[in-house]
Short mmCIF file of C-alpha atoms in Angstrom, two decimals:
data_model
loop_
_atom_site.label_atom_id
_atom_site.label_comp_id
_atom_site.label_asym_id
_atom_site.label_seq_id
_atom_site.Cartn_x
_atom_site.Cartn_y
_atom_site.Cartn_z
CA UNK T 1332 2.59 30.32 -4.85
CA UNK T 1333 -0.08 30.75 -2.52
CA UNK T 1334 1.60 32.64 0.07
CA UNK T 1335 -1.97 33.66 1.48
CA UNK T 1336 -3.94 31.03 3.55
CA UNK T 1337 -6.64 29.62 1.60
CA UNK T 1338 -9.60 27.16 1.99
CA UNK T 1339 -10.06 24.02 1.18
CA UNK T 1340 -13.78 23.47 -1.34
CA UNK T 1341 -16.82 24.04 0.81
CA UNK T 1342 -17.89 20.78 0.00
CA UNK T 1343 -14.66 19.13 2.04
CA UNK T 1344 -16.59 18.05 5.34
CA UNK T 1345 -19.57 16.58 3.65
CA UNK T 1346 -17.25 13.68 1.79
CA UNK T 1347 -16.64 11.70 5.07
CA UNK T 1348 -19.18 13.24 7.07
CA UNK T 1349 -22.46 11.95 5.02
CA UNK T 1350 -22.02 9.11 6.93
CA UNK T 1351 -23.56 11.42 9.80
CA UNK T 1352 -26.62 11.84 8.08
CA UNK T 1353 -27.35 8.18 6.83
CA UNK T 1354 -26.70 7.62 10.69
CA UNK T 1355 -30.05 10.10 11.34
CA UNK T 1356 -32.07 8.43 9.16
CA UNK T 1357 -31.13 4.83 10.44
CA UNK T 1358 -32.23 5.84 14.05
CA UNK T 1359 -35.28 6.93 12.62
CA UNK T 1360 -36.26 4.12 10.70
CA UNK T 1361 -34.88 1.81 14.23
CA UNK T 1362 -36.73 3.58 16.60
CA UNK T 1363 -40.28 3.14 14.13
CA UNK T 1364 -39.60 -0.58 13.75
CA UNK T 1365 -42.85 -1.67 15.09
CA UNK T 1366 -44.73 0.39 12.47
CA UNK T 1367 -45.48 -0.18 8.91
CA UNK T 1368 -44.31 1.49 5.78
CA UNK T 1369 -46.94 3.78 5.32
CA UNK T 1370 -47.21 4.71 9.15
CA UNK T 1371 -43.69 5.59 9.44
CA UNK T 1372 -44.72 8.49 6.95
CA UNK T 1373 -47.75 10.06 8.65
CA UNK T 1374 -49.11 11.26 11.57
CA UNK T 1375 -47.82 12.90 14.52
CA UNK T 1376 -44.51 11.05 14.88
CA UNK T 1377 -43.67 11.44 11.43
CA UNK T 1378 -43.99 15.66 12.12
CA UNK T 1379 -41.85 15.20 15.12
CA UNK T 1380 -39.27 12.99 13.68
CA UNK T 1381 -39.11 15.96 10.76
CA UNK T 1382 -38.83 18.86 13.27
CA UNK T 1383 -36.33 16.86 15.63
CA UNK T 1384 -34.20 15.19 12.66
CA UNK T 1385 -34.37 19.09 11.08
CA UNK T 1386 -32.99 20.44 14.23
CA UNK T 1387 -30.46 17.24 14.24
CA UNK T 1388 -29.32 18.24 10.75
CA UNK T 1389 -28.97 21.92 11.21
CA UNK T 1390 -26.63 21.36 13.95
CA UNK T 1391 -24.68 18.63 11.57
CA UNK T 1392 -24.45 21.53 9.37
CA UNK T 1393 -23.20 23.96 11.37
CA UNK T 1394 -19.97 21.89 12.95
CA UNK T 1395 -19.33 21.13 9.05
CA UNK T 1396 -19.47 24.67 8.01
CA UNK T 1397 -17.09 25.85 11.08
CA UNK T 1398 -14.87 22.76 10.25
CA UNK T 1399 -14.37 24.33 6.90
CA UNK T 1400 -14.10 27.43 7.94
CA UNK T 1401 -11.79 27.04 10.33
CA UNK T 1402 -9.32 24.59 7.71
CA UNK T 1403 -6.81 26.51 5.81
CA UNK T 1404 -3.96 25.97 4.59
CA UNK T 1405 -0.29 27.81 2.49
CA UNK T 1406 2.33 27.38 0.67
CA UNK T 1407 5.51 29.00 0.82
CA UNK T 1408 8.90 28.36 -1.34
CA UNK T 1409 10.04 26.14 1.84
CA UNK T 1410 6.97 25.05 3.70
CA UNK T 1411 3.40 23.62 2.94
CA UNK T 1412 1.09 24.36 5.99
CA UNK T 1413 -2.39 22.92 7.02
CA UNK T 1414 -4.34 24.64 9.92
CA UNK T 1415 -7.56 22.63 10.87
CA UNK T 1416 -9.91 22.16 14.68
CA UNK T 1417 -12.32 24.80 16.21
CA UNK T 1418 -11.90 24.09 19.78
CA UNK T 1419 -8.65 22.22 19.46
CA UNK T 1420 -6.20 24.29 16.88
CA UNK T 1421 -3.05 21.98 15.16
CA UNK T 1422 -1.11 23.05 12.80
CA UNK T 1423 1.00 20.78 10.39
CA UNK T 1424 3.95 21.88 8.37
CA UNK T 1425 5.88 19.98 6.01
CA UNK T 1426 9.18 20.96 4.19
CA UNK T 1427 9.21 21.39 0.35
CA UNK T 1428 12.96 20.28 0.16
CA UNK T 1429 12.26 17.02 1.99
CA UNK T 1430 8.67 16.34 0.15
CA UNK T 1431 10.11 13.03 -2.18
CA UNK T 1432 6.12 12.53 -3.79
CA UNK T 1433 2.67 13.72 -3.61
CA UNK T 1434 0.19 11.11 -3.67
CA UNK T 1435 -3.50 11.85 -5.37
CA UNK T 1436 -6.34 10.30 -3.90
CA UNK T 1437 -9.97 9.96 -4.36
CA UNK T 1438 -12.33 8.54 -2.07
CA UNK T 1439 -16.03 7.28 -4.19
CA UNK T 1440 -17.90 10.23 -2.83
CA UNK T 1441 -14.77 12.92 -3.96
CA UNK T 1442 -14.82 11.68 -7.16
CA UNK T 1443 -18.55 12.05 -7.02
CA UNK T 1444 -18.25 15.72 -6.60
CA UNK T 1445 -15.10 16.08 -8.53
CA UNK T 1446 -12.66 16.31 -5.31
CA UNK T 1447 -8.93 14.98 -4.60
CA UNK T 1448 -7.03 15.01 -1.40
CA UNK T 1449 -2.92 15.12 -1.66
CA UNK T 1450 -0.74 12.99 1.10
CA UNK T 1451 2.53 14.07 1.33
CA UNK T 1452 5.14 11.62 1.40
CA UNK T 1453 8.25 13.65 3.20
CA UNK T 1454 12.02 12.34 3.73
CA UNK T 1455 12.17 12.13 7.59
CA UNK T 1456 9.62 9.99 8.45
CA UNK T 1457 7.54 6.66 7.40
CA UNK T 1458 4.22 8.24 7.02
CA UNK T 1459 2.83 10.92 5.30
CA UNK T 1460 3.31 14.57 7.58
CA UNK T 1461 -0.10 15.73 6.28
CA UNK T 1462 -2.92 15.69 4.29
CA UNK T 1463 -5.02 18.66 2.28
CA UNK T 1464 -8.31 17.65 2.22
CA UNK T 1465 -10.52 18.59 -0.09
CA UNK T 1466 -9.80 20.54 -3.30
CA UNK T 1467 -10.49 20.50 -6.70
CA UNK T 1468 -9.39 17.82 -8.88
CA UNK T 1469 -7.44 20.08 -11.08
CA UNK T 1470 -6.44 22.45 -8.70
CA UNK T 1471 -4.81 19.60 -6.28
CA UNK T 1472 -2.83 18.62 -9.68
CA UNK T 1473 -1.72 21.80 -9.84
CA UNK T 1474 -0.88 22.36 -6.74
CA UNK T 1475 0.95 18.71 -6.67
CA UNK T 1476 3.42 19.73 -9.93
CA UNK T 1477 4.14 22.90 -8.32
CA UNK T 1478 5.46 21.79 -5.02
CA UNK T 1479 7.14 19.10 -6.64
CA UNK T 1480 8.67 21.61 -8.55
CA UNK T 1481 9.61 23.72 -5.35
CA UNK T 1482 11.19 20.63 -3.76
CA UNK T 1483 13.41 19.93 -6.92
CA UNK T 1484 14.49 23.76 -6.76
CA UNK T 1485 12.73 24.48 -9.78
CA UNK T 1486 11.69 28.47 -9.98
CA UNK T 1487 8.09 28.26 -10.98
CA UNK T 1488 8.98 32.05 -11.83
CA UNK T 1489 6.77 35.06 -11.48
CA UNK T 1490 3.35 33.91 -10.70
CA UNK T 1491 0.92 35.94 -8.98
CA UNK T 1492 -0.27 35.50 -4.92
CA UNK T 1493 -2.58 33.12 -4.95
CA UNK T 1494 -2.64 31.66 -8.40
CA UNK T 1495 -1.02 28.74 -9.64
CA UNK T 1496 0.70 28.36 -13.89
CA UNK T 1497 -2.50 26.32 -14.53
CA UNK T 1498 -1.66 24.83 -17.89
CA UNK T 1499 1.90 24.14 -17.45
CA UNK T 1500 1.38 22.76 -14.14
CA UNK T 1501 -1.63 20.50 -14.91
CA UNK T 1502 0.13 19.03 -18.17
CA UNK T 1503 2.66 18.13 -15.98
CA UNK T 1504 0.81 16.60 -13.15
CA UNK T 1505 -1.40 14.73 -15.55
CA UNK T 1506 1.46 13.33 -17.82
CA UNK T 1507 5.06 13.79 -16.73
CA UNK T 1508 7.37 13.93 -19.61
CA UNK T 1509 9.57 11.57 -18.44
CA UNK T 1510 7.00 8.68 -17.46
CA UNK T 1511 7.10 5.37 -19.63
CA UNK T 1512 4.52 2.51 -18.92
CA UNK T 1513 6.57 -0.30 -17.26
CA UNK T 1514 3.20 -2.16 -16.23
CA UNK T 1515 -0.09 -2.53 -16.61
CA UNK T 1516 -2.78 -5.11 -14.75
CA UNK T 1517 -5.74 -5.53 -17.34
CA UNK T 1518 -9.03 -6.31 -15.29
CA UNK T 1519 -9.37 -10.15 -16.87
CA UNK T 1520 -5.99 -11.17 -15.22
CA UNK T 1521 -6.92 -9.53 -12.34
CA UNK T 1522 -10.06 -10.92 -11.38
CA UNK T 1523 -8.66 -14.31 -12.36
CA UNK T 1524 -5.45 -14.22 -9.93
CA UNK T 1525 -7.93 -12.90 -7.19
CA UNK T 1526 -10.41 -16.40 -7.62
CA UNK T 1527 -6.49 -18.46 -7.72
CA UNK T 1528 -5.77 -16.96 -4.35
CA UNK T 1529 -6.24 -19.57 -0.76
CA UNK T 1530 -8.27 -16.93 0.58
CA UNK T 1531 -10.92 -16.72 -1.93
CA UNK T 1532 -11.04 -20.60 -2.87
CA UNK T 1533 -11.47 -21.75 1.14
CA UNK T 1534 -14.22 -18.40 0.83
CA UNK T 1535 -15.95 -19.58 -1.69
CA UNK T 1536 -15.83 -23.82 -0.86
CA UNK T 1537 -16.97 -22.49 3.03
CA UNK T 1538 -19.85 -20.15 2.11
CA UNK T 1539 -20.85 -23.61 -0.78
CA UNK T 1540 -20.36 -25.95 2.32
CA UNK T 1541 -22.55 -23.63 4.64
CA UNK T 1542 -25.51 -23.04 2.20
CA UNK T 1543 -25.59 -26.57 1.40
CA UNK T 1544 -26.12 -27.43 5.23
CA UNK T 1545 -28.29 -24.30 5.74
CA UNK T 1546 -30.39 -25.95 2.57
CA UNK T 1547 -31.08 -29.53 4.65
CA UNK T 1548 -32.30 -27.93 7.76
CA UNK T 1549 -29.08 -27.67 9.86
CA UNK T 1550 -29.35 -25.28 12.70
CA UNK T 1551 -27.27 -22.35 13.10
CA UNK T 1552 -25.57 -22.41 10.08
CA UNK T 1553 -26.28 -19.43 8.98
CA UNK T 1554 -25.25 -17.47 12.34
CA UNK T 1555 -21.91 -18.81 10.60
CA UNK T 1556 -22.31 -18.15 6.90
CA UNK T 1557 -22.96 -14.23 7.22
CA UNK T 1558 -19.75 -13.40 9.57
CA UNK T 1559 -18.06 -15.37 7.10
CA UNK T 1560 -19.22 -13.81 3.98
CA UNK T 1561 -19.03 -10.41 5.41
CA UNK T 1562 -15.46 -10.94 5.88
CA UNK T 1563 -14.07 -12.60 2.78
CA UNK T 1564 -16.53 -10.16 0.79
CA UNK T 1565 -14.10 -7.03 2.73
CA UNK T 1566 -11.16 -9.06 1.97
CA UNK T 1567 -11.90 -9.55 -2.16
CA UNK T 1568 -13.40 -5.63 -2.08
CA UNK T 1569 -10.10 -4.45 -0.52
CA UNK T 1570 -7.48 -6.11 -3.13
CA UNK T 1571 -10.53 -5.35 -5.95
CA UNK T 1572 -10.29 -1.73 -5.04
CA UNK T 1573 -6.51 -1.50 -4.67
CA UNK T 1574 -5.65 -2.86 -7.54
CA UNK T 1575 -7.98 -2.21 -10.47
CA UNK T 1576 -6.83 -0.04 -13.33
CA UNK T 1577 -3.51 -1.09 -11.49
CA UNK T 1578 -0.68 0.79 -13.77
CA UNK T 1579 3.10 1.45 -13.10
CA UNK T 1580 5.32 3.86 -14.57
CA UNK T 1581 8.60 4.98 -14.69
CA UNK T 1582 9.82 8.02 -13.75
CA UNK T 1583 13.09 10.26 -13.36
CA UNK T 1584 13.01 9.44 -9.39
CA UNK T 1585 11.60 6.07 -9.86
CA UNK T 1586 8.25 4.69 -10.37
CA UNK T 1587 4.61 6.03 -10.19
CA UNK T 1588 1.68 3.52 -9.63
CA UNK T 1589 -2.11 4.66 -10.03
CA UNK T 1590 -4.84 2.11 -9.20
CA UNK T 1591 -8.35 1.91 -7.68
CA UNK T 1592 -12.03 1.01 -8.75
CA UNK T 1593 -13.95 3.28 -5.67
CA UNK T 1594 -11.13 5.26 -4.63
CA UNK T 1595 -8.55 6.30 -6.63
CA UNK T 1596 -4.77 6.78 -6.04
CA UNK T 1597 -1.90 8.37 -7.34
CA UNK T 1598 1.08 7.94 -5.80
CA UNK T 1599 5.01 8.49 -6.53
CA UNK T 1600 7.65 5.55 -5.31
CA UNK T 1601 11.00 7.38 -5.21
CA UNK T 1602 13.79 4.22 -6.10
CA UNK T 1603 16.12 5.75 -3.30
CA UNK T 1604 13.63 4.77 -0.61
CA UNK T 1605 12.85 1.21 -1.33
CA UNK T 1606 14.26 -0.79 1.73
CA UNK T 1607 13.96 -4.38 0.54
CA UNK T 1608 11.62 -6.10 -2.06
CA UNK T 1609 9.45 -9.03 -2.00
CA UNK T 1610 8.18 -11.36 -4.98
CA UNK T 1611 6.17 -13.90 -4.55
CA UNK T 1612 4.11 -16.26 -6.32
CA UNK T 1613 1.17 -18.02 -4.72
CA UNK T 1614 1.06 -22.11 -5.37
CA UNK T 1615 -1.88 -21.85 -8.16
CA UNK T 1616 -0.35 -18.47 -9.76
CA UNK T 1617 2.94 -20.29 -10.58
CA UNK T 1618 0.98 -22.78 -13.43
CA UNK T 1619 0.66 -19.45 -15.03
CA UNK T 1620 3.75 -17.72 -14.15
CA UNK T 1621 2.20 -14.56 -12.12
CA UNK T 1622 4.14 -13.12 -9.62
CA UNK T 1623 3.08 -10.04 -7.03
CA UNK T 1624 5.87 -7.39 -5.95
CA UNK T 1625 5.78 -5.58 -2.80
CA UNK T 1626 8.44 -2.86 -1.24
CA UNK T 1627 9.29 -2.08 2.25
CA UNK T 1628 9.76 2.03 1.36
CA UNK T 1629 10.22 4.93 3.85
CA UNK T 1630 8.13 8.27 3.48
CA UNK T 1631 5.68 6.66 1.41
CA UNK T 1632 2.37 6.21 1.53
CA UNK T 1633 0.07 6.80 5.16
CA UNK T 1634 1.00 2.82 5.93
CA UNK T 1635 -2.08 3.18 8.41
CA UNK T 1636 -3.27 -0.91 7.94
CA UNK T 1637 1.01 -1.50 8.71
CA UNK T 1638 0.38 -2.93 5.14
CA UNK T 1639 3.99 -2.96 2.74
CA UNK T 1640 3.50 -1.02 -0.63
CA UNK T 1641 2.13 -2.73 -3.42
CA UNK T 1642 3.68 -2.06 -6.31
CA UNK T 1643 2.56 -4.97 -8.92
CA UNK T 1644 -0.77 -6.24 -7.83
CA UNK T 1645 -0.11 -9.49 -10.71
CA UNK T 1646 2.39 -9.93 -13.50
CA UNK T 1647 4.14 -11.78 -15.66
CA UNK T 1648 7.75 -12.41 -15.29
CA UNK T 1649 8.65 -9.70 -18.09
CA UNK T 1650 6.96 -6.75 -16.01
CA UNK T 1651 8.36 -8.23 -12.81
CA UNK T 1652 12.23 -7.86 -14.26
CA UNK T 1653 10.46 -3.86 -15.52
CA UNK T 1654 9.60 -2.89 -12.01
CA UNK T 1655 13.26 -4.83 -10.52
CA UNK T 1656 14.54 -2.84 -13.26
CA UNK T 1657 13.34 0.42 -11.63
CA UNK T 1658 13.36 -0.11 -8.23
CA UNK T 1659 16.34 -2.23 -7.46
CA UNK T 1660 18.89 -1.56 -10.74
CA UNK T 1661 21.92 -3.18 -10.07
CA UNK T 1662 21.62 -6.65 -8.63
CA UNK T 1663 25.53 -6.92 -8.27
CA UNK T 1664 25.86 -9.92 -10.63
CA UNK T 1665 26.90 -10.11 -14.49
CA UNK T 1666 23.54 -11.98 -15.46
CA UNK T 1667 20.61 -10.28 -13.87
CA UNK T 1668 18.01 -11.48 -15.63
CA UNK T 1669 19.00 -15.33 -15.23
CA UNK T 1670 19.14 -14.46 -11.57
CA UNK T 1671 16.26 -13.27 -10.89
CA UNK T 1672 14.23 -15.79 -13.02
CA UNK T 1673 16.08 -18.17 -10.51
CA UNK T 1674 15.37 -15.86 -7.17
CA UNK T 1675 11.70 -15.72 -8.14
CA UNK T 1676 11.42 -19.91 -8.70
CA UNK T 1677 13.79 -22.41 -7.44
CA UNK T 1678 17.10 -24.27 -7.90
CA UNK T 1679 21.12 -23.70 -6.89
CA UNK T 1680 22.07 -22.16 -10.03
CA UNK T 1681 24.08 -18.76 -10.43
CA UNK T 1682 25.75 -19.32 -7.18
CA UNK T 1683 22.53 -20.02 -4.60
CA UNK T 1684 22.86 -21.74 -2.09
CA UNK T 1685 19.77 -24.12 -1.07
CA UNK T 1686 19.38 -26.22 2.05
CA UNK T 1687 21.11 -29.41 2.63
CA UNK T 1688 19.24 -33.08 2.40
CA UNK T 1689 19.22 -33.16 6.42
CA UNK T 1690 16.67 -29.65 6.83
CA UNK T 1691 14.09 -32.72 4.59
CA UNK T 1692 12.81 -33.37 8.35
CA UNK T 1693 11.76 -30.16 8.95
CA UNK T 1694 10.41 -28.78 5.54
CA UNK T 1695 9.64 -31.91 3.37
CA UNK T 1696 8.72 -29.94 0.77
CA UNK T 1697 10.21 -26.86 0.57
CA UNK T 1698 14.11 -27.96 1.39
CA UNK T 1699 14.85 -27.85 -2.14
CA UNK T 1700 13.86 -24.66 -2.75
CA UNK T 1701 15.02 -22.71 0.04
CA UNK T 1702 18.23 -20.81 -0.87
CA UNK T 1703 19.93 -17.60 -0.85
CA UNK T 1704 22.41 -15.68 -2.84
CA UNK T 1705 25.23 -12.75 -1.70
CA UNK T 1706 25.97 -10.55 -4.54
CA UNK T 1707 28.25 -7.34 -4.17
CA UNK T 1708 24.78 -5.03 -3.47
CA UNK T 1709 22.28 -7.43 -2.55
CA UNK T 1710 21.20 -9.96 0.12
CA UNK T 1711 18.67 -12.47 -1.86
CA UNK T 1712 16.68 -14.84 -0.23
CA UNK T 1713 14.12 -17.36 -1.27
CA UNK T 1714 11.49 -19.81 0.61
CA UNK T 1715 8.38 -21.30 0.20
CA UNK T 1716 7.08 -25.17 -1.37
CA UNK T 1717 4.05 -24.72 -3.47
CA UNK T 1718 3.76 -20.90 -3.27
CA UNK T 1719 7.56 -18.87 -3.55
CA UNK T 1720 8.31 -16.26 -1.89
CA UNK T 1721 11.67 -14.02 -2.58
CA UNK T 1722 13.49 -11.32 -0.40
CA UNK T 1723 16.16 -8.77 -1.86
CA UNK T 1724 17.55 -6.34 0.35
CA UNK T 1725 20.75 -3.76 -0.45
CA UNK T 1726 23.47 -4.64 2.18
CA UNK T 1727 23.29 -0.59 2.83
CA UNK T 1728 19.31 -1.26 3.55
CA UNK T 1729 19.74 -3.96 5.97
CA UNK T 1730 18.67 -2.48 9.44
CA UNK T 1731 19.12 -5.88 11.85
CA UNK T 1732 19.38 -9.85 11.46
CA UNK T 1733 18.71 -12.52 13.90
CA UNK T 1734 20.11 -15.56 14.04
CA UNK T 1735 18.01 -18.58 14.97
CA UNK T 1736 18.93 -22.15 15.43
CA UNK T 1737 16.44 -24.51 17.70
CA UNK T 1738 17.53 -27.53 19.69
CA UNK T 1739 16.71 -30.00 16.50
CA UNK T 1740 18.38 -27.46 14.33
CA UNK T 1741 21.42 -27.44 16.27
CA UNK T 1742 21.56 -31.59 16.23
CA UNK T 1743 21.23 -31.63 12.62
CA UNK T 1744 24.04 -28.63 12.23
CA UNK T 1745 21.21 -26.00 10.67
CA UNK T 1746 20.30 -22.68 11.41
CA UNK T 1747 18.84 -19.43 9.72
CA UNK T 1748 18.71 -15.96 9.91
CA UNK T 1749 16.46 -13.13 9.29
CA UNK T 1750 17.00 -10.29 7.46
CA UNK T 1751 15.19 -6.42 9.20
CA UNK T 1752 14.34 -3.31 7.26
CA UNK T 1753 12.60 -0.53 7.68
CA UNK T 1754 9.60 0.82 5.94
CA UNK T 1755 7.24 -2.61 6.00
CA UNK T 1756 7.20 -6.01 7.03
CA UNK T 1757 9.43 -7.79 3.89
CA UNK T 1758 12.23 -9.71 5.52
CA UNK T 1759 14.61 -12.04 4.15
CA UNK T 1760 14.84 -15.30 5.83
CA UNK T 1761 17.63 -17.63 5.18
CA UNK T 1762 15.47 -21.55 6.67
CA UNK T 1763 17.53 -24.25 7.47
CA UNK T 1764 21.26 -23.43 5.94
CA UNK T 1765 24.34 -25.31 6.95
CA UNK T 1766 25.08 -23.98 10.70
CA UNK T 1767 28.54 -23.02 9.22
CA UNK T 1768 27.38 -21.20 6.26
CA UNK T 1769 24.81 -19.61 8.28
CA UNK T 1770 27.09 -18.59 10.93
CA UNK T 1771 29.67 -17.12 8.28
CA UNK T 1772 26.90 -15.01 6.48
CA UNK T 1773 25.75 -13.74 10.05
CA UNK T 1774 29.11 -12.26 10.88
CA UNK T 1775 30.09 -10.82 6.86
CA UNK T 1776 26.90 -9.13 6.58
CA UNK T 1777 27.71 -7.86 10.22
CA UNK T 1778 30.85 -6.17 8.97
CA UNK T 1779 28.61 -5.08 5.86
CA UNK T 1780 26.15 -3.12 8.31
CA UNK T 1781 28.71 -1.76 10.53
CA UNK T 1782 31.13 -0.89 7.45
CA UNK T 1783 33.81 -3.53 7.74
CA UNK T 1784 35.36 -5.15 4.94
CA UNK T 1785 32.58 -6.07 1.95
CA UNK T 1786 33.22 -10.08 1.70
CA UNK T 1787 31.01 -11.87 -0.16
CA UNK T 1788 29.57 -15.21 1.65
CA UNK T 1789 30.18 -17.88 -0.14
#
């Protein structure tokens, strides 16, 4: 273990921070707009840009070097530390017993130099306690498998201050003996579900529509078209990035997803802290029978963008029952598989219940398909008309509900409910119900939060 404080690699600072110098060299080049190319490289403004950008640099150089110098951090058999700041000092500490997964990421310019970061996802809280940025690749896969090891109250025997069992420790950080491959994205179906998705087909028809206008001599459009662009072009980067090489596997603890085309990510999804699960199928995926799966998990992953955890990026229904498989075992019903092919499309069989003929006024298209289903573990519930979206949540996970019924409803005898967890923003919504059946779920699954008897709704 490395019960002495160490550094992080010298070349930590510079992987966020180079955005400091490009910033020097764009003020330059602003502030000699008026000149040309070859005057913007000679004379005497060109010697003072070099002695004042010099001086600029130097001083960029120095707060990185003191920013490394003054980042450290240990690890002990029960806590992982991280010192960083010159003028203001904070120290982080996590717990190696409560550590439940180490995630490994890679930002384009680490992986440029050969650098990983580790998040640690801990037990007592919905975001990672700290990261330990920068270190070697290897050496942060090391150091991944041996606190992993710590928090499982493994001995990782007599090892030497300072020094971590490279060989075993990397084999095991690289390739776990117990992972299998539940899932896999390849890039073709990928790319295809992204051009299948609203946002990039009313992208793509709106940047067609504006060039088209911008090409017969309307005014302003393009004011218009670049905003636009801009934005659907960080939309399509961000799900390209998150989800290439998108694979899944499963582990002892649960599952392990690695994905990323610029920045790379490793990350551990322990099954015990999965809150709910959502499936859904956008309208044109369903011709093809893709689905997506998202979790609402606590301790896992930084959830800075509020974002839930994605888990399958795109799938067919035979990795989607893989990762259920994983994640949420035991459905509480005989037939599993027939029931979720059911949760994940439409119809009343297997016990769902769907809306009645009178909630057609209110969703003309979707009544048919709105349902829900009680099992002994798990609250499922399904909505959606062209696209389908699912819900599953453990009655132990359930953290709130809400019942809802609006004056129309109430003539018409409908209400619905929603269904809280914690960890994301996947909730369960039962739309338009009979008021009675509604009304009798609300109070059972009451008694199921609060411990009372475990009826099931029917």
């Amino acid at each position: 273990m490395t019960e002495q404080w160490q550094r992080v690699h010298p070349a930590s600072p510079f992987v966020r921070g180079w955005v400091a110098v490009v910033g020097l060299a764009y003020i330059y080049w602003q502030n000699t707009n008026e000149l040309s190319l070859a005057e913007r490289f000679s004379g005497e403004r060109l010697r003072w840009t070099v002695v004042i950008g010099a001086g600029a640099l130097l001083a960029v150089l120095i707060f990185y070097a003191l920013s490394w110098y003054f980042t450290r951090y240990r690890i002990t058999a029960t806590h992982v530390y991280v010192n960083s700041g010159m003028i203001f000092r904070s120290q982080k500490q996590a717990r190696i017993q409560n550590v439940q997964g180490i995630e490994v990421a890679q930002p384009l310019v680490a992986r440029l130099l050969g650098l990983a970061e580790l998040h640690f996802d801990v037990a007592d809280g919905s975001e990672s306690v700290l990261r330990l940025s920068f270190l070697r690749k290897a050496q942060a896969q090391e150091l991944r498998a041996l606190i992993l090891d710590l928090a499982q109250g493994v001995d990782p025997g007599a090892v030497p201050a300072g020094e971590v069992p490279q060989n075993e420790a990397a084999q095991r950080a690289q390739a776990p003996a117990a992972e299998v491959l539940t899932a896999k994205v390849p890039h073709g179906r990928l790319l295809a579900s992204l051009f299948l998705r609203m946002p990039t087909i009313i992208g793509v028809l709106s940047a067609l529509t504006l060039g088209i206008l911008a090409l017969n001599g309307v005014q302003g459009v393009v004011a218009g078209l670049i905003p636009a662009l801009l934005g659907f072009g960080g939309w399509f980067y961000k799900e390209l990035n998150s989800s290439w090489n998108f694979s899944a596997a499963a582990t002892d603890t649960g599952l392990r997803v690695s994905s990323g085309l610029a920045d790379t990510r490793q990350q551990s999804i322990p099954a015990g802290r999965v809150q709910s699960i959502q499936i859904s199928s956008p309208a044109l995926w369903r011709l093809l029978g893709w689905y997506r799966v998202e979790v609402n998990a606590l301790g896992v992953g930084s959830q800075e963008d509020a974002q839930n955890l994605l888990v399958l990026p795109v799938g067919d229904f035979e990795a989607v029952s893989r990762v259920m498989g994983i994640l949420l075992p035991d459905l509480g019903v005989q037939n599993q598989r027939e029931v979720l092919f059911t949760a994940v499309n439409s119809g009343a069989e297997h016990g769902f219940v769907v809306s009645p003929p009178r909630a057609k006024l209110f969703s003309p298209g979707a009544w048919k398909n709105q349902g829900f289903l009680v099992t002994d573990t798990t609250v499922i519930a399904r909505y959606g008309w062209l696209g389908r979206v699912t819900a599953f949540t453990a009655h132990n996970r359930v953290q709130g509900m809400t019942l809802q019924q609006g004056p129309l409803e109430r003539r018409r005898k409908l209400a619905g409910v929603r269904i809280y967890s914690a960890g994301g923003t996947v909730t369960g919504y039962l739309q338009q119900v009979d008021a009675q059946i509604a009304g009798k779920f609300f109070e059972e699954q009451s008694r199921r939060i609060t411990g009372g008897q475990d009826l099931r709704g029917r």
